[in-house]
Amino acid sequence: MTKSRLWNRLGFRGKVVFAMSAIVIPILFVMATYSYNYSKKLYESKMEEELSLENELVVQEIYTLLNSKSEITKQLGELEEVRELLESSVERETVKNSPIYQQVNQFMTRVQEDNENVGLVWMAFLEENFLIADHGYVTDDAYDIPKRPWTAKANAAEGLSYSDLYIDYSTKKLTVSIIYPVESAGNRLGYFGLDMHLDSIPALMGPYETKDNKYILLTETGQTLYDADNLWNDFENFVLTEDEMELVKTSEGNYYVEMRELDGTGWRMFSYAPEKTVTQPLADFGKSIGLSWIIAAIMILISLSWLLRYMLKDLPNIVKHVRQMEQGNLGTKMGIKRQDEIGEIAQSIEQMGELLNAQVEEIDYQARFDSLTNLPNRFSIERELSSWIEESKESNQMITVAFIDLDHFKQINDSKGHAYGDELLVQVAQRIKELLPENSSFGRFGGDEFIVLIRAKREKFPAVRATLTALHESFSKVFYLNDHPFFVTPSIGVSLYPTDAKSCEQLLINADTALYKAKAAGRNRILFFNYEMKEAFEKQHMMEQGLHEAIKHNHFNLVYQPQFNLKTGRTESLEALLRWRHPEWGMISPAEFIPVAEESGNIKEIGDWVLETAIREIKSIHQEYVHISAVAINVSALQLRETYFVHRLKTLLRKYQVNPGLIEIEITESIFIEGGEEVLETLKEIRGMGISIALDDFGTGYSSLNYLRILPINRVKIDRSFVQKMENDTRVQAIIKSVIDLSHNLGFNIVAEGVETQKQLSLLKSMNADVIQGFYGSKPLNWTQLHEFLKEPQTL
């Protein structure tokens, strides 16, 4: 909280300086850190170069020493006298009697005396198992060559070799031997060797060591030849790469270490220097860097503060002007004439004020008016209606609210495009506006829906009704869209204040309800709201909610009505019929809920349930009653228009392993009217699967003989309304007879629905109908009743 108050008290310049401090100081810190690390790398690089150079000198010195001694050993080992002595098979007791021995002993003694760092020059006889050395030395009988520390390594080597560190047999000193094998005709006779005592190595390496640079020398097997500070135990656990300096952290401190191998020997030399040889100079350098960057940061911030003070001198005027703009004063000028960015900001703010002023006016207009027709929009109309209601509470005025909706407007948009639709809306708005009286208001409520408000005294209501009639009749005059004539009809729903409602919201709801009823009644008409409409609307709404619950809780079931073959008199097929038993309302007729389901879109889900249930149950029925050849399933236009319908049908047939020939799909002519060619292709695909198709309710609605030619059907079902009238109406009998004959000529079977009397049955038999269905044969049966019915052969 304290930090927030402090920040709020800072002026813009202080905040910028503070913010820049937060930027500059970390940047300077990063730069200083980078400089320090870069310098550290330079110091380490320098240290590596120095160690490498000094190491090279020491390695060369050791290598020169070993190489010279190795060369001496090799030359002596290759002397003819040495080989002759070894081949003479002399024994330890008699070797000194050999003339060749005297020569060999002389030059071994001379070599030992003439070369520094040489402890012993010797020659080993493998077969006789003894050794001779300079100054006439011969080993005693306790000496055993195979047990000597250097023997195994010498035996394994094909040429010159270096022994590990061992205690010499005669001198008892730590010794390293350079050994050369003496061979003849492929046989190894013995060895010629030269010993170097360990105490000679410090004398060799000591001069190169300094306070900050020390060495460790190891044999090939890791034995320590030289380690003045005894640090090898701390280094030996680290893996070091040859010729690369690495920082090794030990309990004694941190050291830069470099490792070298001595070619041909397997020996390794480690040089090391304390880390402080690098860090101490860096510490002094870091202090100077830190001080320099701190001074630089302070100078930068002081300069920045002064510069900001000069640059931002006009900022208070800009802030004052912006606050005036907040209060709605968008047109004032600041009088700042600067040419820099501050001046541009001031000019931009002034221009922004002008633009905002224009936009506020535009937004205010858009908030109240429709952009296409320039009529008041829904918000304005609702506000005006609310205002009229308040003014009319204490008067004898009546307010008329009329919703006007264009019939089939969507078809114009879909077929001609939205440009045509927009132009039609503009012309409609103009035509209505011209017919309205003075005491009215007119607006666009959205889409193709307009609203008219008319205010008049109660005794003037007939004139209001006449105005609405004139509005409706005005649509009989043609509209021209891009020189093309168009006719459109309106549906109008009307509610009245205070008769139908006393609130703005309820008046609009009631007018919309009346509009809905006008459309449902066939469109192109005016309907005034009444409470029967409201009850019907609420009932439909309740029905929709009930359908949702029925789907959710599975309140539906199927019943089956038998269909009888008139030639055999026996049941040959069934029609699956949907039933809904509501837990509170009881049994609801399909004639009531199917239209609601179709309008609300629930018919798709309900139809899918009916399809699956009927397919699943027909398999069980056919397996038990093989004479039942098919079950008829009613399918709506909405189902057939779904792209997944055929796939769903195939999936269910596979799932329940049902023969497609057991299924009959019942459709009405309205399917073709609503779905067109797309539905026709779907029906052809279904027919191709082996499923039969029946044309239901023939003789009602949109019946056309042309459908018998177009639709891929197997059976025609004559509607029950015809069958019910045929007993006493010869014209109906003639129509039914004609339909039966025509269907037979086209290869279709005929099913007569709604047969309830013996006379109807006799007439249909005489007309050669194929199948009848109705209460005369059987009412629709539930699952249990159906099985009881089919157990005993039934005949008409």
Short mmCIF file of N, CA, C and O in Angstrom, two decimals, residues 98 375 452 517 555 621 625 670 718:
data_model
loop_
_atom_site.label_atom_id
_atom_site.label_comp_id
_atom_site.label_asym_id
_atom_site.label_seq_id
_atom_site.Cartn_x
_atom_site.Cartn_y
_atom_site.Cartn_z
N SER A 98 83.93 -65.13 -18.50
CA SER A 98 83.76 -64.97 -19.95
C SER A 98 84.47 -63.72 -20.42
O SER A 98 84.36 -62.66 -19.80
N LEU A 375 -35.05 4.19 -39.69
CA LEU A 375 -36.19 4.23 -38.78
C LEU A 375 -35.71 4.07 -37.34
O LEU A 375 -34.61 3.54 -37.10
N VAL A 452 -45.38 -0.74 -35.36
CA VAL A 452 -46.12 0.51 -35.48
C VAL A 452 -46.80 0.79 -34.15
O VAL A 452 -47.45 -0.10 -33.57
N LYS A 517 -49.60 -16.29 -34.29
CA LYS A 517 -50.86 -16.95 -34.65
C LYS A 517 -51.29 -16.59 -36.06
O LYS A 517 -51.86 -17.41 -36.79
N HIS A 555 -40.29 -41.31 -21.87
CA HIS A 555 -41.73 -41.47 -21.64
C HIS A 555 -42.47 -41.95 -22.89
O HIS A 555 -43.70 -42.07 -22.86
N ILE A 621 -39.95 -59.78 -33.42
CA ILE A 621 -41.28 -60.17 -33.89
C ILE A 621 -41.17 -61.17 -35.04
O ILE A 621 -41.85 -62.21 -35.08
N TYR A 625 -42.66 -64.78 -35.25
CA TYR A 625 -43.84 -64.86 -36.12
C TYR A 625 -43.36 -64.58 -37.55
O TYR A 625 -43.35 -63.44 -38.01
N SER A 670 -45.81 -34.19 -48.57
CA SER A 670 -45.17 -32.95 -48.09
C SER A 670 -43.67 -33.09 -48.01
O SER A 670 -42.95 -32.10 -48.07
N ILE A 718 -54.32 -45.25 -48.85
CA ILE A 718 -55.46 -44.35 -49.01
C ILE A 718 -55.85 -43.84 -47.63
O ILE A 718 -56.07 -44.61 -46.69
#
